[in-house]
Structures are given as structure tokens and as C-alpha cells.
Tab-separated table of C-alpha atoms and ligand atoms in Angstrom:
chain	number	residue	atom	x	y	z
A	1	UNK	CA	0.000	0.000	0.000
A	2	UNK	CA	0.811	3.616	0.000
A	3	UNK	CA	0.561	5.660	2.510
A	4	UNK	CA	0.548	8.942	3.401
A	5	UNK	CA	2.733	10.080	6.473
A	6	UNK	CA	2.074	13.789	7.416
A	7	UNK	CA	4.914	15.164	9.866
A	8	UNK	CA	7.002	12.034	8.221
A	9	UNK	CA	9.799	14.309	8.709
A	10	UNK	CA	9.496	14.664	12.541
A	11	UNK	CA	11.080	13.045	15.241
A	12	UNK	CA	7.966	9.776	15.678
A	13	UNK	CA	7.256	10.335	11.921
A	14	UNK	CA	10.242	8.968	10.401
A	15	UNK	CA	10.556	5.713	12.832
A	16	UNK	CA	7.118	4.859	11.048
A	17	UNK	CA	8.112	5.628	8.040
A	18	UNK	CA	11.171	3.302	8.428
A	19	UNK	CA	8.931	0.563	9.720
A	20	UNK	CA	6.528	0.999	7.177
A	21	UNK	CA	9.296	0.782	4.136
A	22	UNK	CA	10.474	-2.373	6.279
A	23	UNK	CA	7.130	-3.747	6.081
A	24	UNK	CA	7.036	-3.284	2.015
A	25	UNK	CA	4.829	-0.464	1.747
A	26	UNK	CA	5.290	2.551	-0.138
A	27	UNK	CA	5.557	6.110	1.631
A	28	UNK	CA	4.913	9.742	0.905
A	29	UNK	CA	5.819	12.170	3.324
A	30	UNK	CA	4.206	16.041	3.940
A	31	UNK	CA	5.925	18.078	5.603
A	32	UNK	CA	7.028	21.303	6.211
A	33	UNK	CA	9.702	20.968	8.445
A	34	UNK	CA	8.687	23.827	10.757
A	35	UNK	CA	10.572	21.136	13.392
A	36	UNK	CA	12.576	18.925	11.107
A	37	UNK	CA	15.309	18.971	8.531
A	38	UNK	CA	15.399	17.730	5.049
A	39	UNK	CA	18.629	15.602	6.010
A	40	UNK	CA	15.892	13.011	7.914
A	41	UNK	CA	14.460	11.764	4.231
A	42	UNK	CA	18.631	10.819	3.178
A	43	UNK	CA	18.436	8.884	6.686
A	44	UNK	CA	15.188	7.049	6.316
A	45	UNK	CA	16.321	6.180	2.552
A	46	UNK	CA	20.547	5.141	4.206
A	47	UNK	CA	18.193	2.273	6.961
A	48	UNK	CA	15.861	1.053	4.586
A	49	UNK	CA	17.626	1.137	1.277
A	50	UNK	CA	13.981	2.947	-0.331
A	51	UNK	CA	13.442	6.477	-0.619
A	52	UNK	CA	10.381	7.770	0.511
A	53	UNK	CA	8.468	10.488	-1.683
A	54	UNK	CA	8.721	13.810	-0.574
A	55	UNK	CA	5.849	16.665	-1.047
A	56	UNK	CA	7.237	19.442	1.035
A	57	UNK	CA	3.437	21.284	2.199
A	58	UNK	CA	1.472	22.097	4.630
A	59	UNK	CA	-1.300	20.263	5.758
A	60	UNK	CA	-3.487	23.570	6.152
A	61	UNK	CA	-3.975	23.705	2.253
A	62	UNK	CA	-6.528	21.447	0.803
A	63	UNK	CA	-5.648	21.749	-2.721
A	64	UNK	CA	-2.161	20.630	-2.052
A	65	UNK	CA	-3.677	17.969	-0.011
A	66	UNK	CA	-5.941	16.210	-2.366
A	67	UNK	CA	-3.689	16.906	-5.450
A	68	UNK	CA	-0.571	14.499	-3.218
A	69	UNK	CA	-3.430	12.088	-2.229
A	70	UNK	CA	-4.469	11.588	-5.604
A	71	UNK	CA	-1.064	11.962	-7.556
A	72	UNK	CA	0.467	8.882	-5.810
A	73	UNK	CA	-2.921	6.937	-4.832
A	74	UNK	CA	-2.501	6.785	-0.950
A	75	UNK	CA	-4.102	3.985	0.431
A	76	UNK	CA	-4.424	5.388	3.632
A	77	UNK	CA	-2.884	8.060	5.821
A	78	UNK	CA	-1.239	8.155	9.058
A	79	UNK	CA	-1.413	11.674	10.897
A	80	UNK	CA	1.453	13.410	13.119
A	81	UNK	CA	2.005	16.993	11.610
A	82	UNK	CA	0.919	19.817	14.247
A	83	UNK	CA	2.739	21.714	17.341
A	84	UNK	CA	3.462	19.710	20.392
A	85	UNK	CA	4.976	21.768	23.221
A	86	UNK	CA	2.109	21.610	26.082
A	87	UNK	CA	4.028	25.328	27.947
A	88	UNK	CA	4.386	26.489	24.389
A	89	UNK	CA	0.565	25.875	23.720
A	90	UNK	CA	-0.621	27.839	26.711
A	91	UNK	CA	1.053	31.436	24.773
A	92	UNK	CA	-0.230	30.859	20.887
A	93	UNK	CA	-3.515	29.289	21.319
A	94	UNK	CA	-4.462	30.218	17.837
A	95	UNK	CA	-1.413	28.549	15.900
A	96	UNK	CA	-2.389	25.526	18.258
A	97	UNK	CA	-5.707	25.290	16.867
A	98	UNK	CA	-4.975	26.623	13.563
A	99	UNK	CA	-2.549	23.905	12.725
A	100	UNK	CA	-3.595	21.091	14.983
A	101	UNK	CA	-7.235	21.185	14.322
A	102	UNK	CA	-8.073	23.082	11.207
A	103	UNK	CA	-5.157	21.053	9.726
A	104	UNK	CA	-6.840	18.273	10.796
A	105	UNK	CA	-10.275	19.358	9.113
A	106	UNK	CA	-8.382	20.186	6.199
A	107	UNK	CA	-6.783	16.778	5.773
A	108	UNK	CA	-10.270	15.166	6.384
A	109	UNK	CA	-11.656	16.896	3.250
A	110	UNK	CA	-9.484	16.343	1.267
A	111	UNK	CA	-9.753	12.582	2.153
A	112	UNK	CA	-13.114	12.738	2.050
A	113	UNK	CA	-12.495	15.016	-1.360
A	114	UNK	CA	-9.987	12.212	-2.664
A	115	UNK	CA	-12.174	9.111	-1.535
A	116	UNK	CA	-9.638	8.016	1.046
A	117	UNK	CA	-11.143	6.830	4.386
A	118	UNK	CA	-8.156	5.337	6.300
A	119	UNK	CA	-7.289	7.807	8.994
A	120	UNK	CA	-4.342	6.755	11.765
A	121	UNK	CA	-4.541	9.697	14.365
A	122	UNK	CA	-1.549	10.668	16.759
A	123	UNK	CA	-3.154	11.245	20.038
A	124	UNK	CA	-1.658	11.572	23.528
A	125	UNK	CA	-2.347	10.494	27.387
A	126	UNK	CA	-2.434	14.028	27.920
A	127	UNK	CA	-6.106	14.103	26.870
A	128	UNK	CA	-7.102	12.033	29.700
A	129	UNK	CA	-5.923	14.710	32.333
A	130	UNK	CA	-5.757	14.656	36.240
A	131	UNK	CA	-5.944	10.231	36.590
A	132	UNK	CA	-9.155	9.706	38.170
A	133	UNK	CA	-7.224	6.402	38.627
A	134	UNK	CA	-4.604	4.187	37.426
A	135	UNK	CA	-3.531	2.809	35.056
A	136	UNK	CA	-5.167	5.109	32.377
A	137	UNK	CA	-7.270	2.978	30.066
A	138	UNK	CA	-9.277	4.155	26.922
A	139	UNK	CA	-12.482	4.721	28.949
A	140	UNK	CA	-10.843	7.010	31.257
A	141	UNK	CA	-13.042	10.210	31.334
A	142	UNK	CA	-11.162	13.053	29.009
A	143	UNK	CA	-10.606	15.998	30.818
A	144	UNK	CA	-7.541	17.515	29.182
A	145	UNK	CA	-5.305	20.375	31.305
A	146	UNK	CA	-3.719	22.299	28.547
A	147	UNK	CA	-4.475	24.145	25.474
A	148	UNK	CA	-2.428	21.429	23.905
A	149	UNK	CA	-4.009	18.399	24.632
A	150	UNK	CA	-7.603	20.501	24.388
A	151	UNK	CA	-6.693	20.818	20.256
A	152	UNK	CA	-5.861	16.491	19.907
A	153	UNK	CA	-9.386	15.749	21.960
A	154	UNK	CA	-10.874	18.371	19.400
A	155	UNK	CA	-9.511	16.037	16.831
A	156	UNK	CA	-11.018	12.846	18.305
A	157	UNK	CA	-14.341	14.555	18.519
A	158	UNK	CA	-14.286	15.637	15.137
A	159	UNK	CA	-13.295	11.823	13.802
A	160	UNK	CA	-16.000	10.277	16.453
A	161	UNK	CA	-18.711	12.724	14.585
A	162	UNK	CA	-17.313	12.163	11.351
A	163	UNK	CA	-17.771	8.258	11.515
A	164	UNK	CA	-21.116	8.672	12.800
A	165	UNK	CA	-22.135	10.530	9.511
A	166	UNK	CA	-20.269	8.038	7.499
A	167	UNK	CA	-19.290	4.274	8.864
A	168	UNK	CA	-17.238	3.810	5.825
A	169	UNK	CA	-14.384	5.708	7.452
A	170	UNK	CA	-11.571	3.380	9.028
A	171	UNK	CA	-10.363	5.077	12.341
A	172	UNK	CA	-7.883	4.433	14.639
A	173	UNK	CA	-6.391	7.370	17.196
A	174	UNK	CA	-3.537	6.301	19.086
A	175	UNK	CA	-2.857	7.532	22.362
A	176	UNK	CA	1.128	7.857	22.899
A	177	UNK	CA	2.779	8.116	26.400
A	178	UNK	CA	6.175	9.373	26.530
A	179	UNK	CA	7.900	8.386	22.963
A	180	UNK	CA	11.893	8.208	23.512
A	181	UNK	CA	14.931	6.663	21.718
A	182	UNK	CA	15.867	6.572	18.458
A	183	UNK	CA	16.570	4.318	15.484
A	184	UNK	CA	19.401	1.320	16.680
A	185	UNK	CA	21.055	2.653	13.945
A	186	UNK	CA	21.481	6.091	15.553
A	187	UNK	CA	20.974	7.647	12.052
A	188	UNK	CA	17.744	8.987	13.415
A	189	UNK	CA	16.519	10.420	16.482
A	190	UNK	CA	14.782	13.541	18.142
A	191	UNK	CA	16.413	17.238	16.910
A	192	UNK	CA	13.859	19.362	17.667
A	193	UNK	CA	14.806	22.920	16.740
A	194	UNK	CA	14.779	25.382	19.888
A	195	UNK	CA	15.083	23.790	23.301
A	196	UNK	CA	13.505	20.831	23.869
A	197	UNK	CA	11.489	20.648	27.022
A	198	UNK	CA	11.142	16.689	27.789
A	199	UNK	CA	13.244	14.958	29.965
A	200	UNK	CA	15.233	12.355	27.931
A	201	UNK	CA	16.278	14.618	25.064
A	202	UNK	CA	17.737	17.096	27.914
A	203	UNK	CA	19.349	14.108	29.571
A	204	UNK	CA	20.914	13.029	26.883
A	205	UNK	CA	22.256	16.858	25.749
A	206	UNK	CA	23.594	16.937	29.504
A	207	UNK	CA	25.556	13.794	28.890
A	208	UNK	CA	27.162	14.917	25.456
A	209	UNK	CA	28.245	17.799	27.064
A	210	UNK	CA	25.783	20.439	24.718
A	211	UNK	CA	23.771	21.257	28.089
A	212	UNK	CA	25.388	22.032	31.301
A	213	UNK	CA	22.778	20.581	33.800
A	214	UNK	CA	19.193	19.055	34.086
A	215	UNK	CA	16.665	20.904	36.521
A	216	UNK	CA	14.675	17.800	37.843
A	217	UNK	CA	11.230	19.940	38.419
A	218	UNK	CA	10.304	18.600	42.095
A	219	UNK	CA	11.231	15.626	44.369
A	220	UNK	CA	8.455	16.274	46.557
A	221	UNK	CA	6.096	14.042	44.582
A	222	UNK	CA	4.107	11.271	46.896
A	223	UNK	CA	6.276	9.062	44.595
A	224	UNK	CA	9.327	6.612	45.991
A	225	UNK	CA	11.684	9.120	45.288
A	226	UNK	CA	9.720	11.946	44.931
A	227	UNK	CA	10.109	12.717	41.066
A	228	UNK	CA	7.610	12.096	38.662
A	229	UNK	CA	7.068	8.912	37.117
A	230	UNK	CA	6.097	7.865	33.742
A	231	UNK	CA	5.855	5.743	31.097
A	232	UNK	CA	8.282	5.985	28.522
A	233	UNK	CA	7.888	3.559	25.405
A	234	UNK	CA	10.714	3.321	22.929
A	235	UNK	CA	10.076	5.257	19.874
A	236	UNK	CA	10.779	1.871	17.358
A	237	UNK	CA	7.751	0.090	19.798
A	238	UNK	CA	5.353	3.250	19.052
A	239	UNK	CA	6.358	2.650	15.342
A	240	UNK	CA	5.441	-0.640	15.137
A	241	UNK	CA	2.165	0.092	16.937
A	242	UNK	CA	1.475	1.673	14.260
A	243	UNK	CA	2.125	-0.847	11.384
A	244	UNK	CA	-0.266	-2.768	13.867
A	245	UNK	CA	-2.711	-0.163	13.777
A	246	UNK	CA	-2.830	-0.149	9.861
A	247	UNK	CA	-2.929	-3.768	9.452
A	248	UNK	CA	-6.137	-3.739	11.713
A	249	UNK	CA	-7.352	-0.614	9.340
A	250	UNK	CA	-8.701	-3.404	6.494
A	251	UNK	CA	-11.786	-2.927	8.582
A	252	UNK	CA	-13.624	-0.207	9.030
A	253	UNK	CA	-14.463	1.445	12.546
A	254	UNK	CA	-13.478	3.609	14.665
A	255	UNK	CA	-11.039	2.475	17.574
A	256	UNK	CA	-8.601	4.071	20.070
A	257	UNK	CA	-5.627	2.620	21.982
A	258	UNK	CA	-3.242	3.360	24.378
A	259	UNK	CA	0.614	2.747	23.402
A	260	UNK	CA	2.326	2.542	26.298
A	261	UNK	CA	4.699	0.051	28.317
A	262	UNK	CA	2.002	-0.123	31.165
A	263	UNK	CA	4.706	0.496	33.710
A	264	UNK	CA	6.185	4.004	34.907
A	265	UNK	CA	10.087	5.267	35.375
A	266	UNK	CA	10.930	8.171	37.893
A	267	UNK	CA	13.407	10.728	36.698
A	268	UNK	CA	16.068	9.002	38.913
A	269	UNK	CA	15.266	5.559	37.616
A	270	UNK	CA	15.843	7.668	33.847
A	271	UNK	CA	18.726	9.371	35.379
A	272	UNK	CA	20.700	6.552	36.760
A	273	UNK	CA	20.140	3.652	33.501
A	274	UNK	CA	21.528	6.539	31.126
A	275	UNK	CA	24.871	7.431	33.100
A	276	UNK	CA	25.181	3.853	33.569
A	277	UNK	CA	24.469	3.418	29.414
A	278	UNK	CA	26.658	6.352	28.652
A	279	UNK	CA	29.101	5.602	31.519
A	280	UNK	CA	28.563	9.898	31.866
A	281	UNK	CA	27.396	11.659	34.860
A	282	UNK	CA	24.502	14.171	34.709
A	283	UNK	CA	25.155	17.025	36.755
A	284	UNK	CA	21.310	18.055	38.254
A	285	UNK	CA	19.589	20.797	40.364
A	286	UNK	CA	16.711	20.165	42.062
A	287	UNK	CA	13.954	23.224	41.005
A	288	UNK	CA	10.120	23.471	41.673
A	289	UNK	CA	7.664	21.721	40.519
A	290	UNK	CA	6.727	22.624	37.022
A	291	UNK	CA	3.304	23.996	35.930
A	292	UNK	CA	0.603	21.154	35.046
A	293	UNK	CA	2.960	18.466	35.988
A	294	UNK	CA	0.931	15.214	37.336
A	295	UNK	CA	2.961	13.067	39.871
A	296	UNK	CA	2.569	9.979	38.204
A	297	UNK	CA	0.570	8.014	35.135
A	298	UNK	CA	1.028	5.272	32.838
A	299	UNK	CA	-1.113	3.128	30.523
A	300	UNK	CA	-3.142	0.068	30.273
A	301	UNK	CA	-1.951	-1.074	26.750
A	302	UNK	CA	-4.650	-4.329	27.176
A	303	UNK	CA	-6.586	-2.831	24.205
A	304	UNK	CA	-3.571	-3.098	21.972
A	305	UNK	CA	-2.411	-6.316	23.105
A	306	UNK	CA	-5.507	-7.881	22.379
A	307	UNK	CA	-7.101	-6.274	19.592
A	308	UNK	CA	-3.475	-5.263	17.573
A	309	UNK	CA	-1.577	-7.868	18.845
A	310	UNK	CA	0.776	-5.326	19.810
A	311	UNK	CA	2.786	-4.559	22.856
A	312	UNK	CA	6.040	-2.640	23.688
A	313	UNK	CA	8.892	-5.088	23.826
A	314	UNK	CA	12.015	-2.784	24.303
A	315	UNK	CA	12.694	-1.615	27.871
A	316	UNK	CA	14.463	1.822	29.499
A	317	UNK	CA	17.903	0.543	28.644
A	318	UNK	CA	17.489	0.275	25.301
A	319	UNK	CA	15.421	3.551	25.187
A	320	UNK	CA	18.466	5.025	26.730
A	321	UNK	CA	21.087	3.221	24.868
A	322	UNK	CA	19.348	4.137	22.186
A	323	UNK	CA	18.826	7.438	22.796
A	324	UNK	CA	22.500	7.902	23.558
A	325	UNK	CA	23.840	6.205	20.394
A	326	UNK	CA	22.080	8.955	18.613
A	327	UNK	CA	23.426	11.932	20.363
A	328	UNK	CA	27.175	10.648	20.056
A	329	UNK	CA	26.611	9.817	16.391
A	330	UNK	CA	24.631	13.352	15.912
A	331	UNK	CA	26.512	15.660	18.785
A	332	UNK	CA	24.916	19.148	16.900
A	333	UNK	CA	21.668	17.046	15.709
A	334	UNK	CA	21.047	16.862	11.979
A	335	UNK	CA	23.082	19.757	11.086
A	336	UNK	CA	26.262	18.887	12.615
B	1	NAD	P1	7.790	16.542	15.602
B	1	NAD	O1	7.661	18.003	15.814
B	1	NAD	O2	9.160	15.948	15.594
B	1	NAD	O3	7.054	16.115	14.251
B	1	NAD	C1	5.977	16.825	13.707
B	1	NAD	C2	6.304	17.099	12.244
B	1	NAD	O4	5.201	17.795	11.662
B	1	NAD	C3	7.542	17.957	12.061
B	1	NAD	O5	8.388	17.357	11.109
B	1	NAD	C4	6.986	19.299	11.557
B	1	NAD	O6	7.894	19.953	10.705
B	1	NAD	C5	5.705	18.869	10.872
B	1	NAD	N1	4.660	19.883	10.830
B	1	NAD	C6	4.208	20.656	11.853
B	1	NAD	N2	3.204	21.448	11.430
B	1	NAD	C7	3.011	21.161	10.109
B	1	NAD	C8	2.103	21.651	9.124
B	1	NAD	N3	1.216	22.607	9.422
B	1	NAD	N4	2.184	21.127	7.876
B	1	NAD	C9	3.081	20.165	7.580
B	1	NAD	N5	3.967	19.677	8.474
B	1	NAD	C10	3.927	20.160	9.728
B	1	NAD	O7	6.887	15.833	16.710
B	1	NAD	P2	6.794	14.307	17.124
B	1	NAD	O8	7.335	14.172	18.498
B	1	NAD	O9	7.311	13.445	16.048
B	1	NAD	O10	5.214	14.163	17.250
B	1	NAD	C11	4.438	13.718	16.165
B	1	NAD	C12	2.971	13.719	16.565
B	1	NAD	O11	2.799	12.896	17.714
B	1	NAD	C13	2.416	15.085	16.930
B	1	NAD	O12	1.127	15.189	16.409
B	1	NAD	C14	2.398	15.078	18.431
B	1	NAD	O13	1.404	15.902	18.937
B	1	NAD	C15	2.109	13.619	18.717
B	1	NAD	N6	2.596	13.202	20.046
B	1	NAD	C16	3.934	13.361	20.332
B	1	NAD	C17	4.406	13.009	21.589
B	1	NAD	C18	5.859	13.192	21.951
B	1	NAD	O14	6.200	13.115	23.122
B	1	NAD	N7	6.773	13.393	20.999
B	1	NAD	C19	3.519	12.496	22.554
B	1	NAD	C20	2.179	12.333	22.213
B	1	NAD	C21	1.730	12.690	20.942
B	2	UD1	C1	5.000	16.153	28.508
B	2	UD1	C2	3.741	16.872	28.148
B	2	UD1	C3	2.792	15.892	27.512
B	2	UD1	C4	3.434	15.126	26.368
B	2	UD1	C5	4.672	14.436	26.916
B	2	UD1	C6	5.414	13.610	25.918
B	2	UD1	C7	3.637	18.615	29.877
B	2	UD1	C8	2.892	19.139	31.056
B	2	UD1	N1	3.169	17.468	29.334
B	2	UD1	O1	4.665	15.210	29.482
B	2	UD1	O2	1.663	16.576	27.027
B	2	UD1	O3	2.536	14.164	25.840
B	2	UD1	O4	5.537	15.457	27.412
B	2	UD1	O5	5.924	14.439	24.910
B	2	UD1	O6	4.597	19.216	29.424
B	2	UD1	N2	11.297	16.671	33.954
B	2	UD1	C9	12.258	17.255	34.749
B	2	UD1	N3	13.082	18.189	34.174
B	2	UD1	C10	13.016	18.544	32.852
B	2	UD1	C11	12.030	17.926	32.049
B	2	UD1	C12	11.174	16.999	32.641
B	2	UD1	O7	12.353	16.976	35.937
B	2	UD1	O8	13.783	19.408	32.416
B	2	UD1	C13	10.396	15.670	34.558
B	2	UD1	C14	8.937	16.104	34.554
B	2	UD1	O9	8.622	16.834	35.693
B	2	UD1	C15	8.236	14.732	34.497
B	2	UD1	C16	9.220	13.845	33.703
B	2	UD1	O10	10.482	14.489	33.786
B	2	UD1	O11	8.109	14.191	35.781
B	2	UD1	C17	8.844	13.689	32.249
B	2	UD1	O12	8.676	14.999	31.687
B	2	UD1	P1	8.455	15.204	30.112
B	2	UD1	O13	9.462	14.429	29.353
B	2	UD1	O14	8.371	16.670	29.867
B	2	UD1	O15	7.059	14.511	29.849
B	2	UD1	P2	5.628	14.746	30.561
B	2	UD1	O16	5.691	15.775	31.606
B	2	UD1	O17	5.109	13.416	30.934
């Protein structure tokens, strides 16, 4: 099949796309690498050996849209472009909404325009909010806490109505935890432009010696050590979820799943397996607790298991050797 990969260029985009060309299937990317470089499409193509097609857009214009859809006869299309940075959210509202849910309606209709009805969605546990309890699972109520996570339930609401007007759509949103790691290969691997704000990436800047010091934001958590715990999945797992996901597409319907480990790290735990990986210390302060932080969360990935037959396989070692593989091979990121 082909499929379309909007954001293919991003940091979780091009792991799918590499899993995807693994898996035989042809890919197109759209991008428009507000937060990615060119250099990832020479990366995907050095793993895989195939070159993925490249229509450099935005997914905010529908002509553009339908014309790619059509031109190379996507099967189906898995969805990741839009803004992700939860503090970042809470200051520009409107490009939040403007690119993560009128993109959204934009790529719709021109599926809809283009007669393609297989929609993968990248969601994200931070729709379900506050835990009423623990583990999240799908039926969790949705209270989201952030502007953010506000514009990807908007999303789900909009594909929930959309399948009601028409069954023939094939839905699945995907609900990601806390993607880290790279490609084995460390040829690709999170470079977001700016300052990135999640804890691995810093970590593993603070071990190559391109960040001075990680600010662990509060050890006064009612956690073992007091930091926040979560549950990390390695980015190759999420991937392959995916692949999962649009195997289980050949049927139409509209279902949601949590990919996650099912288990949570604290920052120590994260902190101590990646000096011992990188045999590296990582100098820390200790700060206040940061804005909207939860103390702890972490999935029930049952839905996956059973209805995917899909489940995370690679644990926090490998998500930090991983990780750290990428940052020796890529000190500056993609433009070193
Ligand atoms: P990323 O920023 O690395 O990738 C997003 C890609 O989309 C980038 O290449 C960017 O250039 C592109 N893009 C952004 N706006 C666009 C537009 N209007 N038109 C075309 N391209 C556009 O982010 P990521 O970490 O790979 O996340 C991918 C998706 O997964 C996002 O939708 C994000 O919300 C979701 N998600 C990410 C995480 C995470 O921790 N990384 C967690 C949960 C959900
Ligand atoms: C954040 C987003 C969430 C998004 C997720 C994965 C917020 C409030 N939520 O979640 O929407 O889905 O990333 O991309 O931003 N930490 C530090 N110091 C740092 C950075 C993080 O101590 O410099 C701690 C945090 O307090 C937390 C843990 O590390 O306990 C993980 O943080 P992070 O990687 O930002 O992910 P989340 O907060 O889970």
C-alpha cells in the first residue's frame, strides 16, 4: 500500500516511516519541516535502502492535499504533523488550533475530497488529564489540562462525529505516552529545533556535554523518590504500533488505543540507567515543581495487546542506549 505520512519528517514520523518501508509499503511524506530537517528523508532512505516520496506542504492547504493524495494513490494516511509543546501551547492558542485542528479538518476533506477513508490519528495520554485512577485505560473520562491536549481531543471529537455521519471511514487514534529513543542505527533520532522541554532529550544533551545541567522539576512528589514517574515507550515500539494499527485498518471502525509500556520510570530511575548506558554523569539541580505536571501516570496497553496484537517489547535501557547512540553519532543534531 501507500501511505501517506504527514509530519514524516518529525522526530515519531520517520521511525514509522522506516517501519513501514520495512514492512514493504510505499511512503509519501508532507511536511514542512517547521521542526525537522530535510537531512531526515537521506536517513530514512541510508536504513531502509527505499526512498520515501517527498511533497514538502502544509497540511493547512486542501488543494495541495488532495492533489498528493491523488497523484500517488494513498491507500491510507497516518497523521502526526501539528505543534506539540504543552508550555508552548498555553502562549499561541491560535497557531495551536490553527494547525492542529483546522489542519486536521483540512486533511479530512481532502480525504473525504480524494475518496480516502483510512485515517491513523496521533493522540496523547495528555487528553485524559488529572488520573481519576490508574492505570489510564481508553475509557478514562477526558478531561484535558492544557491548550495542547484541548486541540488532539478536538480532533477525536471531530473523527467520532465524522464516523457517525459516514461508517465507511476506518479510524484508529492512538494515544502515545512518553515516545523516547531513536533508530538502533542512531541515524535517526529527536532534533527538535529550539530547546527541547522533555526529559530524555535534555538528559541526553547533559551527557554529550551540549547542556550544562538538568533541573529535575520537584522531588516532593508522593512518589518513591519523589520525582515524577512515567511511562516511557521506545520510539521503534510506538512505530510498530502503528504498522499494527494499519494492518487492523482493512476494517472499518473507529477504535482508540493506548501505546504505552504499562509500567512508569521516575526521573532518577531515567537518570541513573543513562549514566550507567553512557558511563557519563549528569550534573542536576533540584527546582520546583513545574506547571501542570501530574505526579505519576502510565497506561493500560490491554486494548492493543488484544485487539493489535501489539505490545512494547524494548525496555528503558534500550530507550536510553538508544537514545544515547544517537546523540554521540549526531553531537549538533542533523546539522552537525
Ligand atoms: P515533531 O515536531 O518531531 O514532528 C511533527 C512534524 O510535523 C515535524 O516534522 C513538523 O515539521 C511537521 N509539521 C508541523 N506542522 C506542520 C504543518 N502545518 N504542515 C506540515 N507539516 C507540519 O513531533 P513528534 O514528536 O514526532 O510528534 C508527532 C505527533 O505525535 C504530533 O502530532 C504530536 O502531537 C504527537 N505526540 C507526540 C508526543 C511526543 O512526546 N513526541 C507524545 C504524544 C503525541
Ligand atoms: C509532557 C507533556 C505531555 C506530552 C509528553 C510527551 C507537559 C505538562 N506534558 O509530558 O503533554 O505528551 O511530554 O511528549 O509538558 N522533567 C524534569 N526536568 C526537565 C524535564 C522533565 O524533571 O527538564 C520531569 C517532569 O517533571 C516529568 C518527567 O520528567 O516528571 C517527564 O517529563 P516530560 O518528558 O516533559 O514529559 P511529561 O511531563 O510526561
Amino acid at each position: 500500500m501507500t501511505i501517506l505520512v504527514t509530519g514524516g519528517a518529525g522526530y515519531i514520523g520517520s521511525h514509522i516511516c522506516v517501519s513501514l518501508l520495512l514492512q514493504g509499503h510505499s511512503v509519501v511524506i508532507i511536511d514542512n519541516f517547521s521542526n525537522s530537517y530535510a537531512e531526515v528523508i537521506e536517513r530514512i532512505a541510508a536504513i531502509t535502502g527505499k526512498k520515501p516520496v517527498l511533497a514538502k506542504g502544509d497540511i493547512r492547504d486542501r488543494t495541495f492535499l488532495k492533489s498528493v493524495l491523488e497523484t500517488y494513490k494513498c491507500s491510507a494516511v497516518i497523521h502526526l504533523a501539528g505543534l506539540k509543546a504543552v508550555g508552548e501551547s498555553a502562549h499561541r492558542p491560535l497557531d495551536y488550533y490553527d494547525c492542529n485542528v483546522y489542519g486536521s479538518l483540512c486533511l479530512l476533506q481532502a480525504m473525504q475530497a480524494a475518496n480516502v477513508k483510512k485515517f491513523i490519528f496521533s493522540s496523547t495520554a495528555t487528553v485524559y488529564g488529572v488520573p481519576q485512577y490508574l492505570p489510564y485505560d481508553e475509557k478514562h473520562p477526558l478531561a484535558p489540562e492544557n491548550v495542547y491536549g484541548r486541540s488532539k481531543l478536538m480532533v477525536e471529537t471531530i473523527m467520532a462525529d465524522l464516523y457517525a455521519a459516514d461508517p465507511g471511514w476506518s479510524f484508529s487514534i492512538l494515544r502515545y505516552f512518553n515516545p523516547v529513543g531513536a533508530h538502533e542505527s542512531g541515524l535517526i533520532g529527536e532534533d527538535p529545533r529550539g530547546h527541547p522541554n522533555n526529559l530524555m532529550p535534555i538528559i541526553a544533551q547533559v551527557a554529550g556535554g551540549r547542556r550544562e545541567k538538568l533541573t529535575i522539576w520537584g522531588n516532593d512528589y508522593p512518589t518513591a523518590d519523589g520525582t515524577g514517574r512515567r511511562d516511557y515507550i521506545h520510539v521503534a515500539d510506538l512505530a510498530e504500533g502503528h504498522v499494527a494499527a494499519l494492518a487492523h485498518l482493512e476494517k472499518a471502525g473507529l477504535n482508540i488505543y493506548n501505546l504505552g509500556c504499562g509500567r512508569p520510570y521516575s526521573v532518577f530511575d531515567v537518570i541513573h540507567t543513562f549514566e550507567h548506558i553512557s558511563n557519563r554523569p549528569i550534573n542536576y539541580d533540584i527546582g520546583p515543581r513545574r506547571a501542570g505536571d501530574i505526579a505519576e501516570f502510565y497506561a493500560n496497553a490491554a486494548a492493543a495487546k488484544d485487539k493489535l496484537g501489539w505490545e512494547a517489547k524494548r525496555d528503558l535501557r534500550s530507550m536510553c542506549a538508544d537514545m544515547w547512540n544517537f546523540q554521540v553519532k549526531n553531537p549538533q543534531g542533523y546539522q552537525g
